[in-house]
XYZ file of C-alpha atoms in Angstrom:
677
model
C -43.524 65.518 -15.754
C -40.309 63.531 -16.066
C -37.103 65.312 -17.000
C -35.027 64.370 -20.004
C -32.367 62.934 -17.738
C -34.806 60.616 -16.000
C -36.244 59.427 -19.335
C -32.779 58.663 -20.691
C -31.799 56.966 -17.433
C -34.848 54.674 -17.484
C -34.336 53.890 -21.177
C -30.765 52.701 -20.599
C -31.805 50.562 -17.623
C -34.635 48.879 -19.566
C -32.724 48.442 -22.823
C -29.722 46.858 -21.156
C -31.850 44.960 -18.602
C -29.790 46.399 -15.772
C -30.859 47.464 -12.278
C -31.247 51.220 -11.710
C -28.595 51.128 -8.995
C -26.037 49.726 -11.456
C -26.671 52.489 -14.012
C -26.592 55.142 -11.303
C -23.258 53.822 -10.028
C -21.855 53.971 -13.566
C -22.942 57.612 -13.940
C -21.392 58.559 -10.602
C -18.097 56.892 -11.522
C -18.088 58.706 -14.869
C -18.621 62.115 -13.253
C -15.850 61.496 -10.738
C -13.439 60.557 -13.536
C -14.439 63.615 -15.573
C -13.935 65.970 -12.612
C -10.509 64.524 -11.815
C -9.503 64.994 -15.481
C -10.855 68.563 -15.652
C -9.648 69.883 -12.259
C -6.366 67.981 -12.188
C -7.150 66.261 -8.862
C -5.046 63.240 -7.936
C -6.380 59.803 -7.110
C -5.426 60.209 -3.422
C -8.039 62.923 -2.915
C -11.552 61.727 -2.157
C -14.229 62.739 -4.705
C -17.907 61.779 -4.689
C -20.829 62.494 -7.043
C -24.557 62.557 -6.203
C -27.489 62.565 -8.615
C -31.027 63.832 -8.328
C -33.067 61.702 -10.725
C -36.036 64.061 -10.674
C -34.156 67.185 -11.762
C -31.162 65.495 -13.372
C -28.825 67.706 -11.337
C -25.445 66.301 -10.351
C -23.404 67.539 -7.393
C -19.725 66.763 -6.885
C -18.139 66.798 -3.410
C -14.389 67.029 -2.864
C -12.418 66.371 0.324
C -10.446 69.477 1.447
C -8.424 70.599 4.455
C -9.729 73.426 6.713
C -7.185 76.315 6.910
C -7.122 80.022 7.886
C -5.947 81.244 4.525
C -6.468 79.279 1.289
C -3.341 78.751 -0.802
C -4.687 76.056 -3.172
C -8.430 75.986 -3.892
C -8.266 72.390 -5.067
C -7.221 70.992 -1.694
C -7.958 73.709 0.928
C -11.063 75.500 2.214
C -11.687 78.292 4.728
C -13.159 77.557 8.153
C -16.366 79.531 7.558
C -17.193 77.735 4.323
C -16.273 74.371 5.799
C -18.679 74.862 8.693
C -21.468 75.372 6.178
C -21.122 71.680 5.215
C -19.763 70.420 8.552
C -20.879 72.607 11.527
C -18.353 71.031 13.929
C -15.356 71.444 11.639
C -12.116 72.891 13.082
C -8.782 73.941 11.658
C -6.851 71.010 10.271
C -9.909 68.805 9.729
C -10.774 67.137 6.410
C -14.322 67.854 5.225
C -16.333 67.110 2.085
C -17.091 70.370 0.245
C -19.163 70.815 -2.903
C -17.051 71.635 -5.927
C -17.580 75.039 -7.509
C -19.230 75.200 -10.889
C -21.383 72.564 -12.617
C -20.865 69.776 -15.111
C -21.701 72.199 -17.930
C -18.289 73.812 -17.470
C -16.452 70.552 -18.173
C -14.163 70.688 -21.180
C -14.280 68.470 -24.240
C -11.762 66.023 -22.860
C -13.596 65.700 -19.546
C -16.922 65.104 -21.304
C -15.350 62.481 -23.562
C -13.844 60.768 -20.515
C -17.252 60.678 -18.817
C -18.832 59.146 -21.913
C -16.198 56.424 -22.193
C -16.465 55.570 -18.519
C -20.252 55.341 -18.707
C -20.139 53.010 -21.725
C -17.430 50.857 -20.177
C -19.232 50.449 -16.869
C -22.524 49.656 -18.562
C -20.868 47.037 -20.788
C -19.204 45.390 -17.799
C -22.468 45.359 -15.891
C -24.273 43.892 -18.894
C -21.648 41.120 -19.279
C -21.894 40.219 -15.622
C -25.670 40.184 -15.830
C -25.645 37.875 -18.860
C -23.140 35.546 -17.241
C -25.152 35.287 -14.035
C -28.279 34.613 -16.076
C -26.902 31.804 -18.251
C -24.565 30.178 -15.744
C -27.669 29.257 -13.770
C -29.178 27.652 -16.882
C -26.415 25.118 -17.461
C -27.943 21.719 -18.146
C -31.161 23.164 -19.582
C -32.662 23.235 -23.072
C -33.256 26.652 -24.673
C -34.731 27.757 -27.973
C -32.452 29.589 -30.368
C -32.242 31.018 -33.868
C -29.463 29.970 -36.242
C -27.479 33.100 -36.979
C -24.404 31.997 -38.931
C -22.870 28.733 -40.138
C -19.275 27.779 -40.881
C -17.241 24.595 -41.125
C -16.345 24.462 -37.421
C -19.448 25.665 -35.603
C -22.916 27.130 -35.779
C -23.725 30.419 -34.048
C -27.122 30.441 -32.378
C -28.799 33.630 -31.169
C -30.450 33.407 -27.764
C -31.764 36.974 -27.689
C -29.380 39.041 -25.572
C -26.589 36.499 -25.943
C -25.115 34.130 -28.501
C -24.212 30.455 -28.176
C -21.847 28.382 -30.279
C -22.643 24.848 -31.415
C -19.320 23.095 -32.180
C -19.172 20.530 -34.939
C -18.446 17.724 -32.456
C -21.676 18.550 -30.598
C -23.892 18.483 -33.675
C -26.065 15.542 -34.690
C -24.427 13.728 -37.637
C -26.394 14.189 -40.829
C -28.338 17.193 -39.544
C -28.243 20.348 -41.698
C -28.834 23.873 -40.446
C -29.948 26.959 -42.311
C -29.894 30.599 -41.220
C -32.967 31.712 -39.273
C -33.893 28.100 -38.421
C -35.376 27.627 -34.965
C -33.624 24.861 -33.029
C -33.458 23.608 -29.469
C -30.021 23.310 -27.896
C -28.636 22.005 -24.622
C -26.410 24.440 -22.694
C -23.298 22.464 -21.738
C -20.971 25.116 -20.325
C -20.813 28.867 -19.726
C -17.426 30.619 -19.487
C -16.351 34.181 -18.748
C -14.550 36.103 -21.463
C -13.567 39.687 -22.281
C -16.394 39.897 -24.807
C -19.084 38.561 -22.558
C -20.157 35.063 -21.553
C -19.110 32.256 -23.885
C -21.981 29.753 -24.111
C -21.175 26.283 -25.480
C -24.228 24.326 -26.614
C -24.839 20.751 -27.775
C -27.417 18.663 -29.547
C -25.609 15.317 -29.241
C -25.258 15.239 -25.437
C -27.117 12.402 -23.732
C -28.600 14.806 -21.172
C -30.447 16.562 -23.976
C -32.420 13.347 -24.425
C -33.028 13.338 -20.673
C -34.418 16.894 -20.757
C -36.621 16.122 -23.776
C -38.081 13.129 -21.935
C -38.819 15.347 -18.937
C -40.659 17.811 -21.194
C -42.683 15.174 -23.038
C -43.396 12.691 -20.196
C -45.201 14.209 -17.179
C -44.513 11.109 -15.061
C -40.759 11.715 -15.356
C -41.123 15.420 -14.599
C -43.254 14.670 -11.507
C -40.874 11.984 -10.229
C -43.173 8.993 -10.672
C -40.803 7.477 -13.240
C -37.019 7.677 -12.889
C -34.426 7.602 -15.680
C -31.708 5.214 -14.463
C -29.245 5.537 -17.316
C -28.940 6.685 -20.926
C -26.646 5.355 -23.648
C -26.679 7.433 -26.816
C -25.015 7.583 -30.191
C -26.431 10.805 -31.545
C -28.258 10.560 -34.842
C -28.380 6.745 -34.877
C -29.695 5.016 -31.775
C -30.234 5.536 -28.050
C -31.186 3.284 -25.150
C -32.943 4.583 -22.037
C -33.392 2.564 -18.832
C -36.404 3.690 -16.768
C -37.920 2.477 -13.499
C -41.256 3.217 -11.819
C -41.136 4.764 -8.349
C -44.877 4.392 -7.807
C -46.884 1.205 -7.948
C -49.333 0.791 -10.783
C -47.303 2.760 -13.341
C -45.812 1.192 -16.446
C -42.527 3.098 -16.992
C -42.079 2.010 -20.602
C -45.690 2.749 -21.520
C -45.534 6.183 -19.885
C -42.474 7.109 -21.965
C -43.844 5.767 -25.230
C -47.289 7.299 -24.817
C -50.542 6.425 -26.479
C -49.789 5.096 -29.979
C -46.191 6.249 -29.453
C -47.036 9.953 -29.668
C -44.657 11.008 -26.882
C -41.609 9.176 -28.152
C -42.322 10.216 -31.738
C -42.072 13.904 -30.808
C -38.606 13.281 -29.372
C -37.559 11.234 -32.418
C -38.523 14.093 -34.750
C -36.617 16.617 -32.631
C -33.460 14.448 -32.760
C -33.411 13.990 -36.541
C -35.184 10.605 -36.633
C -32.922 9.018 -34.046
C -34.108 5.575 -32.896
C -34.844 5.333 -29.167
C -35.219 2.076 -27.203
C -36.954 2.440 -23.828
C -36.037 -0.431 -21.468
C -37.397 -1.209 -18.038
C -34.625 -1.276 -15.447
C -34.309 -4.424 -13.331
C -32.139 -4.960 -10.231
C -31.353 -8.477 -11.484
C -28.389 -7.857 -13.756
C -29.007 -10.951 -15.863
C -32.557 -9.852 -16.683
C -31.446 -6.258 -17.226
C -28.700 -7.252 -19.690
C -31.132 -9.491 -21.581
C -33.560 -6.562 -21.931
C -30.768 -4.152 -22.854
C -29.986 -6.238 -25.951
C -33.531 -5.811 -27.276
C -34.932 -6.166 -29.878
C -32.853 -9.399 -29.923
C -34.005 -12.433 -27.923
C -31.530 -13.934 -25.456
C -31.176 -17.590 -24.445
C -28.945 -17.128 -21.409
C -26.807 -14.580 -19.571
C -23.801 -15.625 -17.434
C -21.989 -13.049 -15.276
C -18.322 -13.091 -14.308
C -16.631 -10.508 -12.089
C -12.855 -10.697 -12.562
C -10.225 -8.718 -10.638
C -8.198 -7.766 -13.696
C -10.627 -7.814 -16.631
C -13.578 -6.303 -14.786
C -17.200 -7.380 -15.097
C -17.971 -9.548 -18.112
C -21.314 -10.970 -19.198
C -21.392 -13.921 -21.592
C -24.653 -13.827 -23.564
C -25.897 -16.750 -25.672
C -28.501 -15.994 -28.324
C -30.191 -18.147 -30.979
C -28.347 -18.375 -34.272
C -30.899 -16.277 -36.156
C -30.718 -13.538 -33.483
C -26.921 -13.139 -33.481
C -26.702 -10.326 -36.056
C -29.632 -8.510 -34.451
C -28.038 -8.718 -31.001
C -24.723 -7.362 -32.255
C -26.297 -4.667 -34.398
C -24.867 -2.709 -37.300
C -21.104 -2.373 -36.681
C -21.681 -3.635 -33.130
C -23.894 -0.691 -32.232
C -26.568 -2.599 -30.305
C -24.041 -4.524 -28.200
C -22.010 -1.348 -27.607
C -25.020 0.630 -26.379
C -26.116 -2.258 -24.150
C -22.646 -2.371 -22.575
C -22.768 1.393 -21.896
C -26.253 1.131 -20.460
C -25.562 -1.790 -18.109
C -21.921 -1.149 -17.248
C -20.909 -4.732 -18.160
C -18.586 -5.887 -20.925
C -20.796 -8.122 -23.093
C -19.534 -11.144 -25.029
C -22.227 -12.431 -27.412
C -22.188 -15.996 -28.752
C -24.625 -17.996 -30.819
C -25.946 -21.332 -29.542
C -24.061 -23.283 -32.187
C -20.802 -21.496 -31.424
C -21.187 -22.153 -27.685
C -21.942 -25.847 -28.335
C -18.899 -26.269 -30.571
C -16.622 -24.661 -27.993
C -18.026 -26.992 -25.326
C -17.455 -30.071 -27.517
C -13.868 -29.033 -28.162
C -13.217 -28.694 -24.425
C -14.677 -31.991 -23.285
C -11.228 -33.431 -22.653
C -10.433 -30.743 -20.075
C -12.091 -29.970 -16.773
C -14.684 -28.770 -15.924
C -16.437 -29.914 -19.134
C -15.025 -33.395 -18.712
C -17.905 -34.152 -16.332
C -20.372 -33.859 -19.234
C -19.235 -37.194 -20.656
C -20.191 -38.923 -17.412
C -23.300 -37.094 -16.245
C -24.902 -36.124 -19.574
C -24.134 -39.026 -21.914
C -27.523 -39.128 -23.646
C -27.645 -35.367 -24.070
C -24.117 -35.366 -25.469
C -25.028 -37.993 -28.063
C -28.058 -35.993 -29.199
C -25.978 -32.844 -29.483
C -23.338 -34.548 -31.602
C -26.033 -35.956 -33.865
C -27.607 -32.517 -34.328
C -24.252 -30.886 -35.038
C -23.478 -33.493 -37.681
C -26.909 -32.909 -39.172
C -26.247 -29.162 -39.432
C -22.837 -29.793 -40.937
C -24.535 -31.870 -43.652
C -26.894 -28.907 -44.403
C -29.924 -30.882 -43.305
C -33.018 -29.326 -41.786
C -32.976 -28.992 -37.988
C -36.236 -29.069 -36.073
C -37.077 -26.476 -33.394
C -36.944 -29.184 -30.731
C -33.371 -29.919 -31.737
C -32.458 -26.240 -31.379
C -33.916 -26.409 -27.875
C -31.646 -29.374 -27.130
C -28.615 -27.425 -28.328
C -29.590 -24.457 -26.167
C -29.990 -26.746 -23.148
C -26.541 -28.262 -23.683
C -24.951 -24.835 -24.179
C -26.536 -23.617 -20.942
C -25.270 -26.647 -19.000
C -21.725 -26.312 -20.336
C -21.588 -22.577 -19.705
C -22.769 -22.992 -16.139
C -20.055 -25.550 -15.472
C -17.459 -23.146 -16.860
C -18.758 -20.284 -14.741
C -18.787 -22.440 -11.602
C -15.148 -23.375 -12.183
C -14.206 -19.730 -12.769
C -16.022 -18.702 -9.602
C -14.115 -21.304 -7.595
C -10.844 -20.061 -9.088
C -11.865 -16.512 -8.249
C -12.549 -17.455 -4.629
C -9.164 -19.183 -4.390
C -7.421 -16.156 -5.857
C -9.297 -13.862 -3.481
C -8.103 -15.932 -0.526
C -4.551 -15.782 -1.869
C -4.735 -12.020 -2.275
C -6.112 -11.570 1.237
C -3.315 -13.741 2.621
C -0.704 -11.551 0.929
C -2.442 -8.376 2.067
C -2.454 -9.581 5.665
C 1.350 -9.713 5.611
C 1.582 -6.025 4.653
C 1.269 -3.174 7.164
C -2.251 -1.732 7.073
C -0.780 1.770 6.900
C 0.499 1.243 3.330
C -3.099 0.994 2.097
C -3.606 4.588 3.286
C -0.591 5.947 1.400
C -1.381 7.397 -1.998
C 0.529 6.249 -5.060
C 1.710 9.854 -5.382
C 4.066 9.287 -2.430
C 6.243 6.971 -4.538
C 9.337 8.585 -6.023
C 8.732 7.613 -9.656
C 8.726 9.394 -13.040
C 5.504 10.911 -14.263
C 4.956 8.284 -16.986
C 5.105 5.438 -14.442
C 2.883 7.379 -12.029
C 0.219 7.757 -14.727
C 0.245 3.974 -15.284
C 0.017 3.161 -11.547
C -2.525 5.828 -10.642
C -5.571 3.517 -11.136
C -4.280 1.384 -8.215
C -4.839 4.402 -5.891
C -2.610 3.351 -2.940
C 0.810 1.849 -2.235
C -0.645 -1.325 -0.716
C -2.288 -2.296 -4.021
C 1.032 -1.858 -5.818
C 2.832 -3.952 -3.187
C 0.560 -6.997 -3.284
C 0.443 -6.970 -7.070
C 4.241 -6.772 -7.155
C 4.415 -9.799 -4.855
C 1.593 -11.854 -6.359
C 0.709 -10.569 -9.832
C 3.876 -9.273 -11.441
C 2.611 -10.022 -14.962
C -0.392 -7.758 -14.464
C 1.913 -5.024 -13.199
C 4.131 -5.416 -16.263
C 1.075 -5.145 -18.467
C 0.143 -1.856 -16.805
C 3.701 -0.603 -17.369
C 3.914 -1.748 -21.002
C 4.128 1.857 -22.307
C 6.802 2.830 -19.749
C 10.608 2.379 -19.991
C 12.044 -1.135 -19.970
C 13.373 -0.842 -16.415
C 10.073 0.498 -15.037
C 9.470 -2.601 -12.900
C 12.895 -2.295 -11.267
C 12.229 1.389 -10.576
C 8.942 0.465 -8.907
C 10.719 -2.085 -6.740
C 13.294 0.507 -5.627
C 10.523 3.001 -4.876
C 8.607 0.421 -2.803
C 11.738 -0.435 -0.824
C 12.181 3.261 -0.020
C 8.611 3.757 1.243
C 8.513 5.391 4.675
C 5.268 5.194 6.651
C 4.471 8.507 8.426
C 4.323 8.491 12.211
C 0.681 9.576 12.313
C -0.387 6.512 10.303
C 1.654 4.256 12.561
C 0.024 5.751 15.653
C -3.439 5.374 14.098
C -2.641 1.758 13.243
C -1.602 1.007 16.824
C -4.714 2.701 18.228
C -7.023 0.704 15.967
C -5.545 -2.606 17.028
C -7.497 -4.302 19.802
C -5.495 -5.640 22.728
C -4.994 -9.369 22.253
C -4.324 -11.492 25.281
C -1.305 -13.674 24.684
C -1.335 -17.138 26.251
C 1.104 -17.402 29.131
C 3.257 -20.474 28.806
C 4.172 -22.294 31.957
C 7.899 -21.939 32.587
C 9.791 -25.177 32.295
C 12.169 -26.313 34.981
C 15.641 -25.295 33.930
C 18.970 -25.662 35.749
C 18.896 -21.946 36.522
C 15.877 -22.500 38.781
C 17.333 -25.330 40.880
C 18.687 -23.081 43.685
C 15.205 -21.546 44.247
C 12.891 -24.502 44.605
C 10.729 -22.959 47.332
C 9.319 -19.447 47.714
C 11.681 -17.123 49.536
C 10.053 -15.443 52.453
C 12.929 -13.166 53.452
C 15.333 -11.232 51.225
C 18.736 -12.858 50.849
C 21.855 -10.730 50.529
C 24.761 -12.212 48.609
C 27.987 -12.842 50.575
C 30.384 -9.956 50.569
C 34.077 -9.925 51.533
C 34.538 -7.273 54.217
C 31.311 -5.587 53.190
C 30.774 -2.230 54.937
C 27.502 -1.487 56.727
C 24.757 -0.690 54.272
C 23.937 2.991 54.158
C 20.490 4.462 53.823
C 20.825 5.685 50.222
C 21.981 2.269 49.005
C 19.125 0.568 50.804
C 16.743 3.009 49.155
C 18.071 2.186 45.716
C 17.763 -1.568 46.154
C 14.327 -1.210 47.711
C 12.791 0.937 44.948
C 14.429 -0.710 41.979
C 14.105 -4.418 42.833
C 10.346 -4.574 42.461
C 8.814 -7.845 41.362
C 7.686 -8.088 37.738
C 4.425 -10.026 37.808
C 3.105 -11.840 34.752
C 6.364 -11.537 32.858
C 6.348 -13.969 29.968
C 9.580 -15.603 29.004
C 10.689 -14.957 25.432
C 10.449 -18.209 23.463
C 13.326 -17.374 21.144
C 17.063 -17.276 21.747
C 16.967 -19.115 25.091
C 20.383 -19.779 26.580
C 20.450 -22.233 29.465
C 22.682 -20.892 32.227
C 24.822 -23.138 34.376
C 23.392 -24.110 37.769
C 24.301 -21.667 40.496
C 24.551 -22.756 44.123
C 23.756 -20.185 46.784
C 25.921 -20.672 49.861
C 24.595 -19.722 53.248
C 26.940 -17.069 54.650
C 26.376 -14.668 57.461
C 25.602 -11.410 55.720
C 25.603 -7.956 57.316
C 22.302 -6.404 58.168
C 20.690 -4.288 55.497
C 17.661 -2.086 55.425
C 14.392 -4.053 55.317
C 12.782 -4.534 51.929
C 9.097 -3.663 51.623
C 7.901 -6.077 48.866
C 6.898 -9.503 50.128
C 8.263 -11.271 47.021
C 11.798 -10.142 46.346
C 13.899 -12.062 43.818
C 17.123 -13.467 45.191
C 20.334 -11.773 44.129
C 23.010 -13.609 42.283
C 26.110 -14.654 44.213
C 29.340 -12.821 43.715
C 30.975 -13.463 40.343
C 34.163 -12.271 38.803
C 33.013 -10.494 35.582
C 31.486 -7.040 36.063
C 29.542 -6.994 32.803
C 26.129 -8.604 32.458
C 26.140 -11.841 30.501
C 23.386 -13.738 28.700
C 23.165 -16.111 31.663
C 22.387 -13.124 33.900
C 19.578 -12.022 31.608
C 18.028 -15.499 31.533
C 18.436 -15.816 35.290
C 16.439 -12.617 35.768
C 13.717 -13.857 33.369
C 13.563 -17.204 35.185
C 13.129 -15.523 38.559
C 10.378 -13.282 37.188
C 8.617 -16.294 35.648
C 8.828 -18.131 38.968
C 7.013 -15.423 40.861
C 4.588 -14.850 37.979
C 3.552 -18.515 38.291
C 3.011 -18.185 42.036
C 0.389 -15.482 41.613
C -3.203 -16.632 41.821
C -4.940 -13.504 40.577
C -7.828 -14.546 38.336
C -8.590 -11.107 36.975
C -7.381 -11.161 33.352
C -7.505 -7.387 32.991
C -5.240 -6.755 35.994
C -2.847 -9.409 34.713
C -2.583 -7.623 31.389
C -1.938 -4.274 33.027
C 0.780 -5.674 35.283
C 2.414 -7.414 32.316
C 2.539 -4.159 30.356
C 3.962 -2.322 33.382
C 6.589 -5.014 33.788
C 7.649 -4.758 30.140
C 7.974 -0.977 30.384
C 9.964 -1.318 33.602
C 12.305 -3.884 32.078
C 13.110 -1.546 29.218
C 14.310 1.094 31.666
C 16.394 -1.051 34.079
C 19.475 -3.261 33.957
C 21.013 -5.689 36.444
C 24.746 -5.146 37.019
C 27.255 -6.485 39.501
C 28.518 -3.900 41.996
C 31.954 -4.703 43.441
C 31.588 -2.251 46.341
C 28.298 -3.747 47.506
C 29.337 -7.229 46.558
C 26.088 -8.173 44.813
C 23.776 -7.595 41.876
C 21.972 -4.244 41.888
C 19.544 -2.571 39.503
C 20.806 0.244 37.338
C 18.221 2.467 35.589
C 18.851 3.830 32.153
C 18.886 7.579 31.930
C 16.758 9.400 29.409
C 18.738 10.810 26.526
C 17.299 14.318 26.817
C 18.686 14.865 30.326
C 22.051 16.498 30.741
C 24.216 16.125 33.811
C 27.792 17.144 34.406
C 28.827 14.184 36.588
C 28.768 10.597 35.443
C 25.699 8.412 36.084
C 27.756 5.811 37.982
C 29.051 8.565 40.316
């Protein structure tokens, strides 16, 4: 037979819908708190409580120190008693010992503490359980009972929890009464100190989606897909559906036999009108169907950079009001459903606009190519202006002329769009690719200007619009201070591209082989008309014998620079230099077979522009003499030559009496003596 404790324990667990482990943990925590309050034990001392569900007996264990003689019973225990609970206990050890007495000896304050702790823990567990239950049901439809009504919201009972239905999420014109059963869509579930806060809706478009899934088995099974929904709750909705399986009519499946399926949804949504439209990948056909029940004569699409996607729709005169709808509702829902901005015109309005623009291109071609049609159209327009009856065939003629004129206009706009796209791409090509990876947030601008520029996403978009489309940029900054455009210009001038983006940009670039121009014969090349087979040493006055270190320097530094390309800009033609044949002292042999000749002795010690061009001319001479056909090796040697040129410099050495190579030292090296020494 079950004890009273076990019966009460099971009743709490079932009533609160909590796991047994959660209730047992709450009871243990309550007993520990009550014992600490009754015995005066601090929070640093370990206390545990165990329950026997069969007998309802609770045992409390307290951590105590093993000593020879007990001074404080609350924190100390004798060795003999400690070994009863821990056979291997020794002096100084900390063991868990059962507390003396039972819970019946607790005082009034301790019992009240235990009760409060139990209730608090159970409430917390119940709140967490409710939150975990309903947070997983977000986006679902649940049945509820209207509990209370006020001006701002309706409280709906969901059994163990309550949901609120704000006024903005109610269907206009719908009235609720207490104890009415309604279906609501769970939009959001939040945590709060009083439990989960459930926000429901009846005007959300996904509620219509869930109702269609409940009523139409083909949608629930995945045979029919809902592409998009445009809804104005309480008035009208448009649903675009597509069949994922051949042989299924998506519109017929949603409507049902004699409209029974769609009628159930209409009744649930307070007689809201629902238009089910078959989705079509052809946007012109899809937009024409989205404007149903109106008939459409023609749809013309235009994708503009600034104004977005616009669809010009021409409808018969008698269908204009039906296509627009009451207060523009039909056109507004069609625009939401298709994602295009829709401009609706009647046939007569389109014809009149075309006649007014005949003097301007592109409609000027109508007077040449469609003379007969233009005469008929003018006759019909005059007939309508005189309030005379117009035959259906004449309306067909007007529609044909309107279609021709609109297609000419769209062709001209498409050509202008292509020209503008080419212009934009040309401007973008002049900008560093790295700026298109920088976010607009990197610009140092006030928050109001940042909010206006944030749709452009990156700095590159701001730059090309500043260079090409300043009017559009001013329009975006119309709500900002008057000097906003100048502030943007200053911020763009201060843009610094991070090093990592620069490195990534260099890595992405493919190596492009530059054409090597044949060096032209200049006066600087007259002294070296034939290849030099042996190294020539410039004449030196009383030059001492060359030492080994100097020979090593000239040998290692004067390496030929193959495939060096002469810079085409800033070319200074040096004066012709004549090399005199003078007996020079012997020097150490030079290993390279092609060694550029050294300049003769000159008075100035500093390197002039003529010296630089002389070196480039010599390098070009030997680059031309190479006959290596391997383009890859040529490119590698050219890159090596450029790197080597950056690190060396030709100077005139008075002691040697000739031009020698001087290498530039790296800036991170430190040396006490001078480099020249």
